[in-house]
Coordinates of C-alpha atoms and ligand atoms in Angstrom, one line a residue:
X1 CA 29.9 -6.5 -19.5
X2 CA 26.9 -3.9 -19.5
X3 CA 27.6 -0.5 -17.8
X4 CA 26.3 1.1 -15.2
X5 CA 22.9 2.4 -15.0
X6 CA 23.3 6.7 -15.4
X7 CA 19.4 7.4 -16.3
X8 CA 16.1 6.3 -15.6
X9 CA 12.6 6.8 -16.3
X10 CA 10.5 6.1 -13.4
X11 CA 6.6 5.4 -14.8
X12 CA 4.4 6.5 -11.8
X13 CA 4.0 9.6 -9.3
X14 CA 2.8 7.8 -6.5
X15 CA 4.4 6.8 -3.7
X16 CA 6.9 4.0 -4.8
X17 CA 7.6 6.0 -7.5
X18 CA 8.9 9.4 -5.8
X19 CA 10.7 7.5 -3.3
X20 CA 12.4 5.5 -6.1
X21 CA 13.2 8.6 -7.8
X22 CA 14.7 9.7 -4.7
X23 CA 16.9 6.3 -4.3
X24 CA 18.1 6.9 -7.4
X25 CA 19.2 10.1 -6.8
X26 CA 21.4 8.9 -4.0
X27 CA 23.0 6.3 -6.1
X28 CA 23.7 8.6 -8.6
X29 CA 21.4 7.3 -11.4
X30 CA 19.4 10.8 -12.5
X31 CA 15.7 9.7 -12.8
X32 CA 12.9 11.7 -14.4
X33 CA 8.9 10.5 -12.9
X34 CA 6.7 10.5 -15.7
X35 CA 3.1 10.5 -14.2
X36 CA -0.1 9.9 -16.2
X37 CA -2.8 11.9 -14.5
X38 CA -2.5 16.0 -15.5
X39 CA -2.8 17.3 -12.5
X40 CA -1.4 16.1 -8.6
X41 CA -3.7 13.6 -6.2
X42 CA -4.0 15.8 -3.6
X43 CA -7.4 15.1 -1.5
X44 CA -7.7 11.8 -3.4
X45 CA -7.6 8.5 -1.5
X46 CA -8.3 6.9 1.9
X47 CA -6.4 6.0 4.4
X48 CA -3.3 3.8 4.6
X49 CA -0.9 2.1 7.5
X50 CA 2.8 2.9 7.3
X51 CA 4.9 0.0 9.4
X52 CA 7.9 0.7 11.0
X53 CA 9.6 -1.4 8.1
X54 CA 8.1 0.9 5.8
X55 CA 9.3 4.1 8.1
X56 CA 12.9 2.1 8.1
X57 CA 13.2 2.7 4.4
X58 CA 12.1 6.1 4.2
X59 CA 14.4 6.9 7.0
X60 CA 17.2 5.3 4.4
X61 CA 16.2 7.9 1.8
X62 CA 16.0 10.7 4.5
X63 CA 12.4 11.3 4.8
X64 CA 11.0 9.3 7.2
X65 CA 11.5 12.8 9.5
X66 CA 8.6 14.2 7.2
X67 CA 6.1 11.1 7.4
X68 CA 6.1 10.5 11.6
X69 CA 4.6 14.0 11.8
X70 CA 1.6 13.0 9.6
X71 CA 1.2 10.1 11.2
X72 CA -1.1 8.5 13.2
X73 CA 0.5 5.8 15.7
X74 CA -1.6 2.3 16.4
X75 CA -0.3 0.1 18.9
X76 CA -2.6 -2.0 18.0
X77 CA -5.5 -4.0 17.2
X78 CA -8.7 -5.3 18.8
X79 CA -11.1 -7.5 17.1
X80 CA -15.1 -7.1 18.1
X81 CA -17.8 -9.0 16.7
X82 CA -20.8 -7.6 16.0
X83 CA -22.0 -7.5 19.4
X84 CA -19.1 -5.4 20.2
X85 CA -17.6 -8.6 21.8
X86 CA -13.8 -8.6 22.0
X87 CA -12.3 -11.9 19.6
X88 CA -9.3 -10.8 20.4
X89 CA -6.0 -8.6 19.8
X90 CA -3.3 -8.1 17.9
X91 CA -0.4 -6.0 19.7
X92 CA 2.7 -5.2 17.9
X93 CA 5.6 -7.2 18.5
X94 CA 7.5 -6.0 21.3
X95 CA 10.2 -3.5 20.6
X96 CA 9.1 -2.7 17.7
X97 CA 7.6 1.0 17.2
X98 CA 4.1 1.5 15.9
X99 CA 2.7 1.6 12.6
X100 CA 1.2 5.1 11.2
X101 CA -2.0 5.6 9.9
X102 CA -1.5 8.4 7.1
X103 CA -4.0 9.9 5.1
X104 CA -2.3 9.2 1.5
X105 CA -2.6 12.8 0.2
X106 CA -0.7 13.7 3.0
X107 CA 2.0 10.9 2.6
X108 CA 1.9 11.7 -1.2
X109 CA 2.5 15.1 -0.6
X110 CA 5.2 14.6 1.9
X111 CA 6.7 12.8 -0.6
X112 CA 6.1 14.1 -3.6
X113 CA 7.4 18.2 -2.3
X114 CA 10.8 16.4 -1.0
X115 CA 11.5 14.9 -4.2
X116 CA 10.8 18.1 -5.9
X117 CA 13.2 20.0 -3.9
X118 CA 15.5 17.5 -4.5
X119 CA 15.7 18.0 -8.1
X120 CA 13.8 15.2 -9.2
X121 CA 11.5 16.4 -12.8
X122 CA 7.7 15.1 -12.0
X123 CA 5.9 15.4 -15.2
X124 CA 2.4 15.2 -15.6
X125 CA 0.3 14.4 -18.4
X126 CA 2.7 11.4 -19.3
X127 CA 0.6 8.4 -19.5
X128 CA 2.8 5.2 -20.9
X129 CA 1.3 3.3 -23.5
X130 CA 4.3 1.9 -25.0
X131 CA 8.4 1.3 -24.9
X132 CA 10.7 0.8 -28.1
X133 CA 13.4 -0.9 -26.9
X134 CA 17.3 -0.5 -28.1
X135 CA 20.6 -2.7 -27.2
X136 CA 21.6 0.2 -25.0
X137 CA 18.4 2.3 -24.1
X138 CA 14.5 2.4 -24.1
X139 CA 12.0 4.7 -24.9
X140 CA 8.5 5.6 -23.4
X141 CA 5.4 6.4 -25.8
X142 CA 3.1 8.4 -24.0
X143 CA 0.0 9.0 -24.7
X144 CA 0.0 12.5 -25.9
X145 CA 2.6 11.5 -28.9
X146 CA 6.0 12.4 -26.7
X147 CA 8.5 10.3 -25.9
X148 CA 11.2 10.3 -23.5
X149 CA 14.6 7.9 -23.0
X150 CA 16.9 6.6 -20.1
X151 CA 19.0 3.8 -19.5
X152 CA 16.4 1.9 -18.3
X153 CA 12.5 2.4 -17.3
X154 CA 10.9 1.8 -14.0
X155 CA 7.0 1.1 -13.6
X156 CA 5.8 3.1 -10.5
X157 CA 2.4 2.6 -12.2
X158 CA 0.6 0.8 -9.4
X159 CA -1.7 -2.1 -9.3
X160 CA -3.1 -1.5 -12.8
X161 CA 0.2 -1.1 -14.5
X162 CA 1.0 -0.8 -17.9
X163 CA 4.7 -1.6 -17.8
X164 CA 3.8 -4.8 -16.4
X165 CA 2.0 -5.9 -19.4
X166 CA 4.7 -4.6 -21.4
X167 CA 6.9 -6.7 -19.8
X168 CA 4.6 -9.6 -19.8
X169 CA 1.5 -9.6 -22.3
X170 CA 0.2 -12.7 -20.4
X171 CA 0.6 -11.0 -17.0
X172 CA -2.0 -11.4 -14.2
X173 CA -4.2 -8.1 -13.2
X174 CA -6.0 -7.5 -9.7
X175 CA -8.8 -9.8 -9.3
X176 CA -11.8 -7.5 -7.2
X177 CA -12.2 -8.8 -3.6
X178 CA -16.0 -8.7 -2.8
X179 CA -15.5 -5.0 -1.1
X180 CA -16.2 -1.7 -1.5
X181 CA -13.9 0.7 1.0
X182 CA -15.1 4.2 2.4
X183 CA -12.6 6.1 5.1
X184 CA -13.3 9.2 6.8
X185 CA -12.1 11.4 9.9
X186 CA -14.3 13.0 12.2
X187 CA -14.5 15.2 14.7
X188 CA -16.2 14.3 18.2
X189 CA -18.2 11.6 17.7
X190 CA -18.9 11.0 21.2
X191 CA -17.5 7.1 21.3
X192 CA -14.4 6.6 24.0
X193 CA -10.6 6.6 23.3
X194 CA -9.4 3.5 22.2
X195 CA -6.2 4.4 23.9
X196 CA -3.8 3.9 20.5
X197 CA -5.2 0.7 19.5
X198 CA -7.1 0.5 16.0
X199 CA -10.5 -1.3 17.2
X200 CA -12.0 -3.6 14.2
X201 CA -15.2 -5.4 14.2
X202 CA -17.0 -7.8 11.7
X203 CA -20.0 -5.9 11.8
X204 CA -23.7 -8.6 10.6
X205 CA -23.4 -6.7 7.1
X206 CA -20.4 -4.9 6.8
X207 CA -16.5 -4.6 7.9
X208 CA -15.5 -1.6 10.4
X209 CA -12.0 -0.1 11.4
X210 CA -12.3 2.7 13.8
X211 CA -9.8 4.8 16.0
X212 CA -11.0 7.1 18.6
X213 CA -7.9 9.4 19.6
X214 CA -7.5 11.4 23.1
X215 CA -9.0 14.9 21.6
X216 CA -11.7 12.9 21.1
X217 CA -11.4 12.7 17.3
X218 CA -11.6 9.9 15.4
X219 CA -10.9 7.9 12.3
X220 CA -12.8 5.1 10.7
X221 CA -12.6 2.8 7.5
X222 CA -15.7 0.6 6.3
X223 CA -15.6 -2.1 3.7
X224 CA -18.7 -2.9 2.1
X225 CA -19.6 -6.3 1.2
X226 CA -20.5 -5.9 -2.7
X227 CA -21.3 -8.7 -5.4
X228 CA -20.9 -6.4 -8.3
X229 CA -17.7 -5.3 -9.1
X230 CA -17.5 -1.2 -9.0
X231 CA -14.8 1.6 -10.1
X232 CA -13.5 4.2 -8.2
X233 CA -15.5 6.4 -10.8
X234 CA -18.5 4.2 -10.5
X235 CA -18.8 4.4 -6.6
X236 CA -18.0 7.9 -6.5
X237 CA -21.3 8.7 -9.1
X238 CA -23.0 8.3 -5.8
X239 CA -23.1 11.1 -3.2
X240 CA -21.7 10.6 -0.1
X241 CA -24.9 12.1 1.6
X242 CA -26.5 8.2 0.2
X243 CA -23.5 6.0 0.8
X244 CA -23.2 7.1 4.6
X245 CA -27.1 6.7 4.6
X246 CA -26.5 3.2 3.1
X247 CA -23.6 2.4 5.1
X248 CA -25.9 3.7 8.6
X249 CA -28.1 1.1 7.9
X250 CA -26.0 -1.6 7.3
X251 CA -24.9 -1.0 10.7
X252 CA -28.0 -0.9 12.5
X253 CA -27.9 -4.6 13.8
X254 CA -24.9 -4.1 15.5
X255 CA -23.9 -2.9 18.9
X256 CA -20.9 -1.2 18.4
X257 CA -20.1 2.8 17.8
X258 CA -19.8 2.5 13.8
X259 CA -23.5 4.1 14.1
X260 CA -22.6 6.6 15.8
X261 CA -19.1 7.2 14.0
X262 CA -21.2 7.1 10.5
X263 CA -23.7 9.3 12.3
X264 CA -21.3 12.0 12.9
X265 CA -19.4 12.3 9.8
X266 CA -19.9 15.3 7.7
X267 CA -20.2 14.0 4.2
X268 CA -17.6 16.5 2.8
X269 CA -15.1 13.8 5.1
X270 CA -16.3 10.9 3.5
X271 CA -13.5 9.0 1.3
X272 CA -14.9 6.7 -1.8
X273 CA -11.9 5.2 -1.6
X274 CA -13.7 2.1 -4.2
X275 CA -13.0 -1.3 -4.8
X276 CA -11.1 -3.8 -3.1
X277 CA -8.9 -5.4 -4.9
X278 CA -6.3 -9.1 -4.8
X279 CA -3.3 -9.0 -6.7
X280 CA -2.2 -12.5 -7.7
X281 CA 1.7 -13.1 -8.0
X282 CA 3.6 -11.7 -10.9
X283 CA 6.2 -14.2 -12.7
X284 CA 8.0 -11.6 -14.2
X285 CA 9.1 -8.6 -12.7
X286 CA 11.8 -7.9 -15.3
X287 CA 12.7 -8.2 -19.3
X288 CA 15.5 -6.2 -20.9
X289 CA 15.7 -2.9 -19.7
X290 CA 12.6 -2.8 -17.7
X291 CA 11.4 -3.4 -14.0
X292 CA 8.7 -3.3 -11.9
X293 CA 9.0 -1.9 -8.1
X294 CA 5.6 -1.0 -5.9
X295 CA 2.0 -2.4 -6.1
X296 CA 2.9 -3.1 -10.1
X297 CA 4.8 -6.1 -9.0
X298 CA 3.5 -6.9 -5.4
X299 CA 0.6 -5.7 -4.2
X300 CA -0.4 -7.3 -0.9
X301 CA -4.4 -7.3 0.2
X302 CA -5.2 -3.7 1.7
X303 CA -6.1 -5.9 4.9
X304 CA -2.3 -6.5 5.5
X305 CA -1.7 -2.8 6.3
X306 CA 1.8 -3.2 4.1
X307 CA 1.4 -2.2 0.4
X308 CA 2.7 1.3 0.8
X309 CA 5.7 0.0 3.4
X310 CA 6.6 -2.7 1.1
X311 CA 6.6 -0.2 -2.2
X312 CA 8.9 1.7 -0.6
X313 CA 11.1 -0.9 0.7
X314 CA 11.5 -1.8 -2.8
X315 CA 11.8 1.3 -4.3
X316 CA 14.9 1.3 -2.1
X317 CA 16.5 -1.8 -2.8
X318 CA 16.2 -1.5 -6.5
X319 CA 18.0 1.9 -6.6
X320 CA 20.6 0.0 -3.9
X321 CA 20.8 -3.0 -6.8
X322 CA 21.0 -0.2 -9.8
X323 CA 24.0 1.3 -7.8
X324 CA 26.3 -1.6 -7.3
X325 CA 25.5 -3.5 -10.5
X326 CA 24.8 -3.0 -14.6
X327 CA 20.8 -3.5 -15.1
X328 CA 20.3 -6.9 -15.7
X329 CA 22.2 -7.9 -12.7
X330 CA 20.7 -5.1 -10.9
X331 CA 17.1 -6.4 -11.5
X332 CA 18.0 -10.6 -10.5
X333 CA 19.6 -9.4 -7.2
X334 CA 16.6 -7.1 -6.7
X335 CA 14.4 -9.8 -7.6
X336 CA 16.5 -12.4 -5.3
X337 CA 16.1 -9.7 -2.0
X338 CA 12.6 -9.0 -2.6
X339 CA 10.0 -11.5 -3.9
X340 CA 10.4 -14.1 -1.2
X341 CA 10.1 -11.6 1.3
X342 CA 6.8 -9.9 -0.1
X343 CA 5.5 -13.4 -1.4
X344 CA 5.6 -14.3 2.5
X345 CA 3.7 -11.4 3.0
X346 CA 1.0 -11.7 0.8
X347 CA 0.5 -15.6 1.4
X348 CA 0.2 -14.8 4.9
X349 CA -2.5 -12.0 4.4
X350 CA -4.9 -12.2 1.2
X351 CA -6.9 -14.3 3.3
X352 CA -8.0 -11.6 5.6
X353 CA -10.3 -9.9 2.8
X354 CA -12.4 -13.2 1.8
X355 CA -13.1 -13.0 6.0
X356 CA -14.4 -9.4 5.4
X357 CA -17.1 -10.4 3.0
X358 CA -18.1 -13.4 4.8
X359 CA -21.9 -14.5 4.7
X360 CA -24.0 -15.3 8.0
X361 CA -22.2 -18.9 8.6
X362 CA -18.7 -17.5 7.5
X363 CA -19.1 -14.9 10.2
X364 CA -20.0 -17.4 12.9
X365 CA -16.6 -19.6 11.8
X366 CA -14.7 -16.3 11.2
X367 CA -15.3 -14.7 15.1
X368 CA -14.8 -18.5 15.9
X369 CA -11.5 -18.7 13.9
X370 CA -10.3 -14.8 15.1
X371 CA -11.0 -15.8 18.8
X372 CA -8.3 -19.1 18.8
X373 CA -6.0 -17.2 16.3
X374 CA -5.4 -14.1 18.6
X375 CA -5.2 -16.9 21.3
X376 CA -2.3 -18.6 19.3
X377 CA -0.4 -16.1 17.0
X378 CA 2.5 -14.5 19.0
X379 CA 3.4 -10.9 18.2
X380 CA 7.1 -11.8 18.3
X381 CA 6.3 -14.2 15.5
X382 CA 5.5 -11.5 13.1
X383 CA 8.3 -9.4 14.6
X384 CA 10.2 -10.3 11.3
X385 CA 8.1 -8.5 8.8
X386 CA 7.8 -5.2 10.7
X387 CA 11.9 -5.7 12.1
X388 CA 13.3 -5.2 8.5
X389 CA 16.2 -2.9 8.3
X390 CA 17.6 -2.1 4.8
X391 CA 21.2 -1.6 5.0
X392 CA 21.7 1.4 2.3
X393 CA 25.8 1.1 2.5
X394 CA 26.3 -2.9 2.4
X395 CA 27.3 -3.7 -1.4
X396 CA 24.9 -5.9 -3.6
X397 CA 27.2 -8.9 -5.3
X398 CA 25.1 -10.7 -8.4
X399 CA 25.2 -13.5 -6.3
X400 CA 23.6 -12.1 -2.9
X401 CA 20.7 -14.6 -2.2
X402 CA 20.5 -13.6 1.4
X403 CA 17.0 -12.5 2.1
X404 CA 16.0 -11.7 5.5
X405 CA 12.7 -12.9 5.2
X406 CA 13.7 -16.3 5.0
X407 CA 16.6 -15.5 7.3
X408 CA 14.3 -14.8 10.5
Ligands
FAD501 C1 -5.4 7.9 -6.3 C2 -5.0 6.8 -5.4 C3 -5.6 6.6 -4.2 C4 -5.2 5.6 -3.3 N1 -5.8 5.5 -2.1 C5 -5.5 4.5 -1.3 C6 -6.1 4.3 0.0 O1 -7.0 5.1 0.3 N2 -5.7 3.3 0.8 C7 -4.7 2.4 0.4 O2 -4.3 1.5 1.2 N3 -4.1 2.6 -0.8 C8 -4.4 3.5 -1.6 N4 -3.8 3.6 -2.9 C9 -2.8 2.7 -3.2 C10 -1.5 2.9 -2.5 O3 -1.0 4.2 -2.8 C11 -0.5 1.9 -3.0 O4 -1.0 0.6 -2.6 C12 0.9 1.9 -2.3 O5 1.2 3.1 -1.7 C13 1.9 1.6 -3.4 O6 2.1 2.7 -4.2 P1 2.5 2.6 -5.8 O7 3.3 3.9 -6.0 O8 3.1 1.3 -6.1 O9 1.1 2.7 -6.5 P2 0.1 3.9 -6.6 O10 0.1 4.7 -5.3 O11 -1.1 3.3 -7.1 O12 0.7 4.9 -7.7 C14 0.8 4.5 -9.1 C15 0.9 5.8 -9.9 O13 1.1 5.5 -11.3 C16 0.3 6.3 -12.1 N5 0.1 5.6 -13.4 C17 -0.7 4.5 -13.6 N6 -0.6 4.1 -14.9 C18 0.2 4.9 -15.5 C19 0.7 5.0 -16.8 N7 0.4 4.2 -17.8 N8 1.6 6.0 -17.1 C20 2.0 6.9 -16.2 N9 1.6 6.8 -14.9 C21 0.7 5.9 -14.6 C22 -1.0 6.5 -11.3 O14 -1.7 7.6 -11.7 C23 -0.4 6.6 -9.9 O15 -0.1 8.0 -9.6 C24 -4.2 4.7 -3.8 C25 -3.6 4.8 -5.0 C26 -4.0 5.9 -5.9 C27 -3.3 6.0 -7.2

């Protein structure tokens, strides 16, 4: 029989891979985070939800404490048309606490100090390009000519990832959505509270998210409607002084406050946050002494509000897996609890982004779809994928096909 897991590499330095790092810890596998860009993303990136499923397994690594305060709590969400029409809402199943909006750099710094003073090694500069692999260890090639070995080697490298293409040469890569997303906070915009509720509006040329808080502050998210296909790099080659100018006009038509939100945002705010992207199922999340845990493996539509939740929930359940069982058997339980759980997810979600980039008739069908759905979905129906409690101390058997997906 294969031993026990005592060392891992963990290929990534976002979020999963921190928190992973940090799950490992506490089931006494030392892990090492190997992260490709030289310096930390600090200021980088928009802004993202964090569900209370998500806060549940933070809370089972012990930092969930240092994410509520960063947060942002939506009870919420209303759907507008252009007109500023209500379609509907969305509240959160009752009994269940709200989702957090975070700004990622603050959620990655959380994250990323607490596993520092933990102990865990982030190094930086390490970008994976290959793996030789041994009976009874594996190896990562970076790309500056180093190596480093472990047991086994995680990829924490996000929706782009390498390790999944090591794993898998013929593995699927994110497919663009249609959109471009922008983010930004601002200060007093003049536009009313929406009283904790995340307002959202399919805007005649473009997609708008917007929260107005009780200090009269605000948040908002846009995504752009955009044929071409565009990089992060790409979009950011413009200056925000022209993409708020651009985005302005694409909201002159309609009669709700994204004018006046755009208006009033100081281009210094203004998050390129870039493409929008669909991330079609992986069929193999594992070979040998490799495995794949965050958006690598699963990464929902951005829509859905559960990438970063759902990263961490498997970052925690793989580490849970690692403790009670050698590798391989580790990964096909891990596999077992998570992919029909997350499969569920994104099935019930990628369609919200084709809606986003609708034309003129898809928006008529879209506000008239939105207006019967919020009429028919129940809250308490989707109770199950925000209720999801991770049970740190319950041992994983080889043959533990419970999943509580399928279980609600
Ligand atoms: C810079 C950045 C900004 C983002 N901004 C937003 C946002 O505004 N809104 C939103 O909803 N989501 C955003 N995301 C995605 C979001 O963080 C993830 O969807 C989610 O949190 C899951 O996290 P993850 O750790 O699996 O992936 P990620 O957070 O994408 O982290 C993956 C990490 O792996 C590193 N990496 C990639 N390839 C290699 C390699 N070959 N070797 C070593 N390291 C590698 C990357 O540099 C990155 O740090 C952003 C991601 C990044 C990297």
């Amino acid at each position: 029989m294969a031993s026990k897991t005592r060392t891992a590499l963990v290929i990534g330095g976002g979020i999963a891979g921190p928190v992973c790092a940090m799950a490992l810890r506490q089931a006494g596998i030392e892990a090492t985070v190997h992260e490709a860009h030289h310096r930390t993303a600090d200021g980088v990136g928009g802004g993202l939800g964090i569900a209370p499923n998500g806060l549940d397994a933070l809370d089972v690594v012990g930092v969930g404490h240092l994410v509520r305060p960063i947060g942002i709590p939506t009870t919420g969400i209303v759907l507008q048309d252009w007109a500023g029409k209500r379609l509907g809402e969305f509240g959160n199943p009752p009994g269940v606490p709200p989702t957090q909006f975070v700004w990622r750099t603050d959620l990655y710094r959380a994250l990323y100090d607490e596993a520092t003073r933990r102990g865990v090694r982030i190094e930086h500069g390490k970008r994976l390009v290959g793996v030789r692999e041994a009976p009874e260890a594996v190896t990562a090639q970076f790309a500056d000519g180093t190596t480093a070995g472990a047991d086994i080697l995680i990829g924490a490298d996000g929706i782009r990832s390498t390790v999944r293409t090591l794993i898998d040469p013929a593995a699927p890569g994110p497919r663009y959505a249609g959109l471009i997303s922008f983010g930004a906070r601002v200060c007093h915009p003049g536009v009313p509270a929406t009283r904790g509720k995340m307002n959202m509006s399919f805007g005649k040329q473009a997609f708008i998210g917007y929260q107005v808080f009780d200090d009269s502050s605000a948040v908002w998210f846009v995504n752009l409607p955009h044929r071409e296909p565009m990089t992060t790099a790409e979009a950011q080659r413009t200056s925000a002084e022209q993409w708020l100018a651009l985005l302005q006009r694409k909201f002159t038509q309609d009669r709700t406050p994204a004018g006046r939100l755009i208006a009033a945002t100081d281009p210094a705010d203004l998050v390129i946050a870039g493409p929008m992207e669909n991330m079609p199922k992986v069929p193999a999340w594992s070979r040998g002494r490799m495995v794949l845990v965050g958006d690598s493996a699963h990464a929902p539509s951005s829509s859905s509000g559960q990438g970063a939740s759902l990263s961490v929930e498997s970052a925690v359940q793989l580490a849970r897996c690692l403790r009670d069982l050698p590798h391989d058997q580790a990964f096909a339980a891990y596999e077992q609890l998570r992919r029909p759980r997350v499969e569920r997810i994104i099935d019930e979600t990628t369609r919200k982004n084709g809606n986003k980039a609708a034309g003129p008739v898809g928006r008529v069908v879209n506000n008239v779809l939105m207006r019967v759905v919020t009429r028919l979905v129940r809250p308490e129906k989707a109770a199950w994928m925000f209720d999801h409690r991770i049970d740190w101390d319950a041992p994983v058997s080889p043959a533990d096909h419970r999943d509580p997906a399928r279980a609600a």
